[in-house]
mmCIF file of C-alpha atoms in Angstrom:
data_model
loop_
_atom_site.group_PDB
_atom_site.id
_atom_site.type_symbol
_atom_site.label_atom_id
_atom_site.label_comp_id
_atom_site.label_asym_id
_atom_site.label_seq_id
_atom_site.Cartn_x
_atom_site.Cartn_y
_atom_site.Cartn_z
ATOM 1 C CA MET A 28 80.492 -16.578 -86.359
ATOM 2 C CA LYS A 29 81.478 -17.962 -83.037
ATOM 3 C CA ARG A 30 84.017 -20.760 -83.102
ATOM 4 C CA ARG A 31 82.897 -24.065 -81.601
ATOM 5 C CA ARG A 32 84.814 -24.974 -78.455
ATOM 6 C CA SER A 33 86.719 -28.282 -78.560
ATOM 7 C CA PHE A 34 85.912 -29.411 -74.964
ATOM 8 C CA ARG A 35 82.789 -29.087 -72.976
ATOM 9 C CA ASP A 36 84.627 -28.668 -69.757
ATOM 10 C CA ARG A 37 87.765 -29.910 -67.998
ATOM 11 C CA ARG A 38 86.330 -33.363 -67.380
ATOM 12 C CA ALA A 39 85.522 -33.718 -71.045
ATOM 13 C CA GLY A 40 89.096 -32.678 -71.839
ATOM 14 C CA GLY A 41 90.295 -35.239 -69.370
ATOM 15 C CA ALA A 42 88.260 -37.961 -71.061
ATOM 16 C CA ARG A 43 89.842 -37.172 -74.421
ATOM 17 C CA LEU A 44 93.322 -37.007 -72.887
ATOM 18 C CA ALA A 45 92.833 -40.313 -71.057
ATOM 19 C CA ALA A 46 91.880 -42.006 -74.340
ATOM 20 C CA GLU A 47 95.206 -40.928 -75.773
ATOM 21 C CA LEU A 48 97.166 -42.085 -72.765
ATOM 22 C CA SER A 49 95.301 -45.396 -72.317
ATOM 23 C CA HIS A 50 96.929 -46.780 -75.453
ATOM 24 C CA ARG A 51 100.334 -46.680 -73.887
ATOM 25 C CA SER A 52 102.053 -49.054 -71.529
ATOM 26 C CA TRP A 53 102.793 -47.652 -68.045
ATOM 27 C CA HIS A 54 104.924 -48.947 -65.222
ATOM 28 C CA ASP A 55 103.394 -48.288 -61.822
ATOM 29 C CA PRO A 56 101.876 -45.010 -63.068
ATOM 30 C CA LEU A 57 101.275 -42.018 -60.887
ATOM 31 C CA VAL A 58 99.112 -39.090 -62.142
ATOM 32 C CA LEU A 59 99.872 -35.649 -60.804
ATOM 33 C CA GLY A 60 97.630 -32.674 -61.427
ATOM 34 C CA LEU A 61 98.750 -29.066 -61.493
ATOM 35 C CA PRO A 62 96.322 -27.176 -59.257
ATOM 36 C CA ARG A 63 93.850 -26.012 -59.604
ATOM 37 C CA GLY A 64 92.251 -26.786 -62.954
ATOM 38 C CA GLY A 65 94.752 -29.505 -63.888
ATOM 39 C CA VAL A 66 93.586 -31.623 -60.994
ATOM 40 C CA VAL A 67 90.116 -31.895 -62.566
ATOM 41 C CA VAL A 68 91.650 -33.211 -65.808
ATOM 42 C CA ALA A 69 94.070 -35.441 -63.922
ATOM 43 C CA TYR A 70 91.241 -36.963 -61.910
ATOM 44 C CA VAL A 71 89.705 -38.365 -65.048
ATOM 45 C CA VAL A 72 93.022 -39.548 -66.372
ATOM 46 C CA ALA A 73 93.844 -41.370 -63.140
ATOM 47 C CA ASP A 74 90.416 -42.976 -63.069
ATOM 48 C CA VAL A 75 90.785 -44.371 -66.642
ATOM 49 C CA LEU A 76 94.349 -45.564 -66.103
ATOM 50 C CA GLY A 77 93.561 -47.065 -62.687
ATOM 51 C CA ALA A 78 96.398 -44.980 -61.219
ATOM 52 C CA PRO A 79 96.644 -42.986 -57.977
ATOM 53 C CA LEU A 80 96.175 -39.276 -58.062
ATOM 54 C CA ASP A 81 98.207 -36.593 -56.368
ATOM 55 C CA VAL A 82 99.216 -32.967 -56.890
ATOM 56 C CA ALA A 83 102.370 -31.194 -58.075
ATOM 57 C CA VAL A 84 102.172 -27.540 -56.995
ATOM 58 C CA ALA A 85 103.795 -24.845 -59.090
ATOM 59 C CA ARG A 86 102.868 -21.140 -59.103
ATOM 60 C CA LYS A 87 103.006 -18.724 -61.966
ATOM 61 C CA ILE A 88 104.998 -15.542 -61.488
ATOM 62 C CA GLY A 89 103.126 -12.798 -63.297
ATOM 63 C CA ALA A 90 104.493 -9.708 -65.032
ATOM 64 C CA PRO A 91 104.241 -6.473 -62.993
ATOM 65 C CA GLY A 92 100.824 -4.948 -63.552
ATOM 66 C CA HIS A 93 99.722 -8.027 -65.552
ATOM 67 C CA PRO A 94 99.623 -10.950 -63.131
ATOM 68 C CA GLU A 95 97.768 -13.208 -65.617
ATOM 69 C CA PHE A 96 100.815 -13.122 -67.935
ATOM 70 C CA GLY A 97 103.233 -15.623 -66.620
ATOM 71 C CA VAL A 98 106.943 -14.778 -67.090
ATOM 72 C CA GLY A 99 108.128 -17.393 -64.673
ATOM 73 C CA ALA A 100 107.047 -20.032 -62.154
ATOM 74 C CA VAL A 101 108.225 -21.377 -58.829
ATOM 75 C CA THR A 102 107.599 -24.464 -56.602
ATOM 76 C CA SER A 103 107.680 -24.672 -52.841
ATOM 77 C CA SER A 104 111.363 -25.500 -53.013
ATOM 78 C CA GLY A 105 114.206 -24.960 -55.448
ATOM 79 C CA GLU A 106 114.994 -22.052 -57.732
ATOM 80 C CA PRO A 107 112.408 -20.224 -59.894
ATOM 81 C CA THR A 108 112.092 -20.913 -63.630
ATOM 82 C CA TYR A 109 111.823 -17.946 -65.961
ATOM 83 C CA ASP A 110 110.862 -17.548 -69.614
ATOM 84 C CA GLY A 111 113.848 -15.715 -71.007
ATOM 85 C CA ARG A 112 112.060 -14.395 -74.040
ATOM 86 C CA SER A 113 109.209 -12.948 -71.945
ATOM 87 C CA LEU A 114 111.689 -11.234 -69.670
ATOM 88 C CA ARG A 115 113.563 -9.709 -72.547
ATOM 89 C CA SER A 116 110.429 -8.503 -74.265
ATOM 90 C CA LEU A 117 109.331 -6.724 -71.110
ATOM 91 C CA GLY A 118 112.736 -5.438 -70.143
ATOM 92 C CA LEU A 119 112.716 -7.372 -66.901
ATOM 93 C CA THR A 120 115.330 -9.233 -64.843
ATOM 94 C CA PRO A 121 114.779 -12.016 -62.223
ATOM 95 C CA GLY A 122 115.774 -9.360 -59.621
ATOM 96 C CA ASP A 123 112.803 -7.234 -60.632
ATOM 97 C CA LEU A 124 110.529 -10.184 -59.704
ATOM 98 C CA ARG A 125 112.098 -11.086 -56.412
ATOM 99 C CA GLU A 126 109.130 -10.053 -54.280
ATOM 100 C CA ALA A 127 106.588 -11.713 -56.638
ATOM 101 C CA CYS A 128 108.667 -14.891 -56.630
ATOM 102 C CA ALA A 129 108.792 -14.987 -52.806
ATOM 103 C CA ALA A 130 105.017 -14.474 -52.569
ATOM 104 C CA GLU A 131 104.276 -17.224 -55.068
ATOM 105 C CA LYS A 132 106.637 -19.644 -53.343
ATOM 106 C CA GLU A 133 104.860 -19.064 -50.047
ATOM 107 C CA GLU A 134 101.521 -19.630 -51.875
ATOM 108 C CA ALA A 135 102.870 -22.917 -53.245
ATOM 109 C CA ARG A 136 103.744 -23.988 -49.692
ATOM 110 C CA ARG A 137 100.280 -22.998 -48.479
ATOM 111 C CA ARG A 138 98.559 -24.949 -51.205
ATOM 112 C CA GLU A 139 100.674 -28.015 -50.457
ATOM 113 C CA ARG A 140 99.626 -27.859 -46.804
ATOM 114 C CA VAL A 141 95.952 -27.423 -47.811
ATOM 115 C CA TYR A 142 95.878 -30.193 -50.441
ATOM 116 C CA LEU A 143 98.120 -32.821 -48.693
ATOM 117 C CA ARG A 144 96.461 -32.253 -45.316
ATOM 118 C CA GLY A 145 99.502 -33.260 -43.340
ATOM 119 C CA ARG A 146 100.434 -36.319 -45.361
ATOM 120 C CA GLU A 147 103.519 -36.907 -47.425
ATOM 121 C CA PRO A 148 103.252 -36.734 -51.235
ATOM 122 C CA LEU A 149 102.837 -40.127 -52.915
ATOM 123 C CA PRO A 150 106.192 -41.748 -53.830
ATOM 124 C CA ARG A 151 107.409 -40.874 -57.258
ATOM 125 C CA ALA A 152 110.808 -42.655 -57.485
ATOM 126 C CA GLY A 153 110.982 -45.465 -60.035
ATOM 127 C CA ARG A 154 107.421 -44.805 -61.386
ATOM 128 C CA ASP A 155 106.050 -43.539 -64.638
ATOM 129 C CA VAL A 156 104.819 -40.091 -63.569
ATOM 130 C CA ILE A 157 102.252 -38.280 -65.686
ATOM 131 C CA LEU A 158 102.049 -34.532 -65.040
ATOM 132 C CA VAL A 159 98.682 -33.173 -66.156
ATOM 133 C CA ASP A 160 97.280 -29.648 -66.669
ATOM 134 C CA ASP A 161 94.188 -28.299 -68.412
ATOM 135 C CA GLY A 162 96.389 -26.701 -71.014
ATOM 136 C CA LEU A 163 99.866 -25.568 -71.910
ATOM 137 C CA ALA A 164 100.346 -21.847 -72.864
ATOM 138 C CA THR A 165 103.871 -20.570 -72.226
ATOM 139 C CA GLY A 166 104.930 -23.768 -70.577
ATOM 140 C CA VAL A 167 106.802 -22.081 -67.757
ATOM 141 C CA THR A 168 104.675 -23.525 -64.909
ATOM 142 C CA ALA A 169 105.014 -27.013 -66.328
ATOM 143 C CA ARG A 170 108.806 -26.567 -66.610
ATOM 144 C CA ALA A 171 109.095 -25.555 -63.026
ATOM 145 C CA ALA A 172 106.986 -28.564 -61.901
ATOM 146 C CA ALA A 173 109.017 -30.913 -64.124
ATOM 147 C CA ARG A 174 112.272 -29.735 -62.654
ATOM 148 C CA MET A 175 110.995 -30.302 -59.200
ATOM 149 C CA LEU A 176 109.723 -33.783 -60.114
ATOM 150 C CA ARG A 177 113.016 -34.791 -61.700
ATOM 151 C CA ARG A 178 114.626 -34.552 -58.250
ATOM 152 C CA ASP A 179 112.367 -37.355 -57.079
ATOM 153 C CA ARG A 180 113.924 -39.699 -59.731
ATOM 154 C CA PRO A 181 110.790 -41.040 -61.551
ATOM 155 C CA ARG A 182 111.323 -43.840 -64.113
ATOM 156 C CA SER A 183 109.808 -41.562 -66.717
ATOM 157 C CA LEU A 184 108.117 -38.162 -66.688
ATOM 158 C CA THR A 185 105.399 -37.345 -69.199
ATOM 159 C CA PHE A 186 103.524 -34.079 -69.474
ATOM 160 C CA ALA A 187 99.955 -34.319 -70.762
ATOM 161 C CA ALA A 188 97.150 -31.777 -71.464
ATOM 162 C CA PRO A 189 94.095 -31.492 -73.623
ATOM 163 C CA VAL A 190 95.429 -28.508 -75.533
ATOM 164 C CA CYS A 191 98.895 -27.091 -76.006
ATOM 165 C CA ALA A 192 100.538 -24.191 -77.738
ATOM 166 C CA PRO A 193 102.796 -25.935 -80.267
ATOM 167 C CA GLU A 194 105.874 -23.924 -79.506
ATOM 168 C CA ALA A 195 105.540 -24.509 -75.767
ATOM 169 C CA ALA A 196 105.055 -28.215 -76.285
ATOM 170 C CA ILE A 197 108.278 -28.361 -78.251
ATOM 171 C CA GLY A 198 110.178 -26.393 -75.621
ATOM 172 C CA LEU A 199 108.904 -28.539 -72.822
ATOM 173 C CA LYS A 200 110.523 -31.627 -74.327
ATOM 174 C CA ALA A 201 113.802 -30.507 -72.884
ATOM 175 C CA GLU A 202 112.415 -31.100 -69.379
ATOM 176 C CA VAL A 203 110.330 -34.259 -69.743
ATOM 177 C CA ASP A 204 110.472 -37.559 -71.564
ATOM 178 C CA ASP A 205 107.330 -37.016 -73.598
ATOM 179 C CA VAL A 206 104.602 -34.394 -74.181
ATOM 180 C CA VAL A 207 101.107 -35.674 -74.974
ATOM 181 C CA CYS A 208 98.486 -33.163 -76.280
ATOM 182 C CA VAL A 209 95.088 -33.890 -77.722
ATOM 183 C CA LEU A 210 95.227 -30.612 -79.673
ATOM 184 C CA ARG A 211 98.126 -28.401 -80.830
ATOM 185 C CA PRO A 212 96.317 -25.647 -82.685
ATOM 186 C CA GLU A 213 98.391 -23.356 -84.799
ATOM 187 C CA ARG A 214 96.295 -20.359 -83.794
ATOM 188 C CA PHE A 215 96.677 -20.585 -79.995
ATOM 189 C CA ARG A 216 96.005 -17.568 -77.831
ATOM 190 C CA ALA A 217 94.726 -18.926 -74.483
ATOM 191 C CA VAL A 218 93.831 -22.216 -72.897
ATOM 192 C CA GLY A 219 90.337 -21.129 -71.986
ATOM 193 C CA GLU A 220 89.422 -20.500 -75.631
ATOM 194 C CA TRP A 221 89.195 -24.292 -76.156
ATOM 195 C CA TYR A 222 86.714 -24.953 -73.409
ATOM 196 C CA ALA A 223 82.976 -24.089 -73.371
ATOM 197 C CA ASP A 224 83.063 -24.059 -69.564
ATOM 198 C CA PHE A 225 86.427 -22.888 -68.148
ATOM 199 C CA GLY A 226 85.246 -21.719 -64.744
ATOM 200 C CA GLN A 227 87.645 -21.359 -61.871
ATOM 201 C CA THR A 228 88.342 -24.485 -59.780
ATOM 202 C CA THR A 229 88.379 -23.973 -56.025
ATOM 203 C CA ASP A 230 90.596 -25.394 -53.364
ATOM 204 C CA GLU A 231 87.628 -27.327 -52.020
ATOM 205 C CA GLU A 232 87.087 -29.056 -55.331
ATOM 206 C CA VAL A 233 90.748 -30.032 -55.496
ATOM 207 C CA ILE A 234 90.601 -31.530 -51.974
ATOM 208 C CA ASP A 235 87.432 -33.463 -52.835
ATOM 209 C CA LEU A 236 88.959 -34.952 -55.902
ATOM 210 C CA LEU A 237 92.116 -35.970 -54.113
ATOM 211 C CA GLN A 238 90.057 -37.694 -51.489
#
């Protein structure tokens, strides 16, 4: 028997997440979506909270031969973040991933240029920043983004997603002030399993939402 999906699509996940976040008190909130799919969720959250929307770009570093399996992540600046347990299990070192890291850093820079369209990112210092994605699997991309955002000195930094792997949510608390998840299923395998429609989001969709 096929299991019923928890969210119709990313917008529905965003509505559920926004309901959780709307019960809290925020100081000058800023909602940042992790492109691409996280921006769709973040758009709904920002709309409900009456907060501005922007992006925080971080790129997954995939395992050799299995790019969908993230063993690390990198932003457009700063050092990469790696998942030590994943590296050990695959017998890899950061040096083995140097070329992949450089390629993903360049892609992060490209996406920032595309999404920001020549403008500066919205100010983050002194604000309650809410970093949003469509889900949390290993958590390595969220950790890389959080470390980048900490340099901008927000008043607080919260990560939020409709569905999170419990272990990843616990691990992420070392990087942020709070982790908010609608669902933390014990049997978690992939983010897409919890959405009926988990189609790929395009750059054009992200640009439209930001506008």
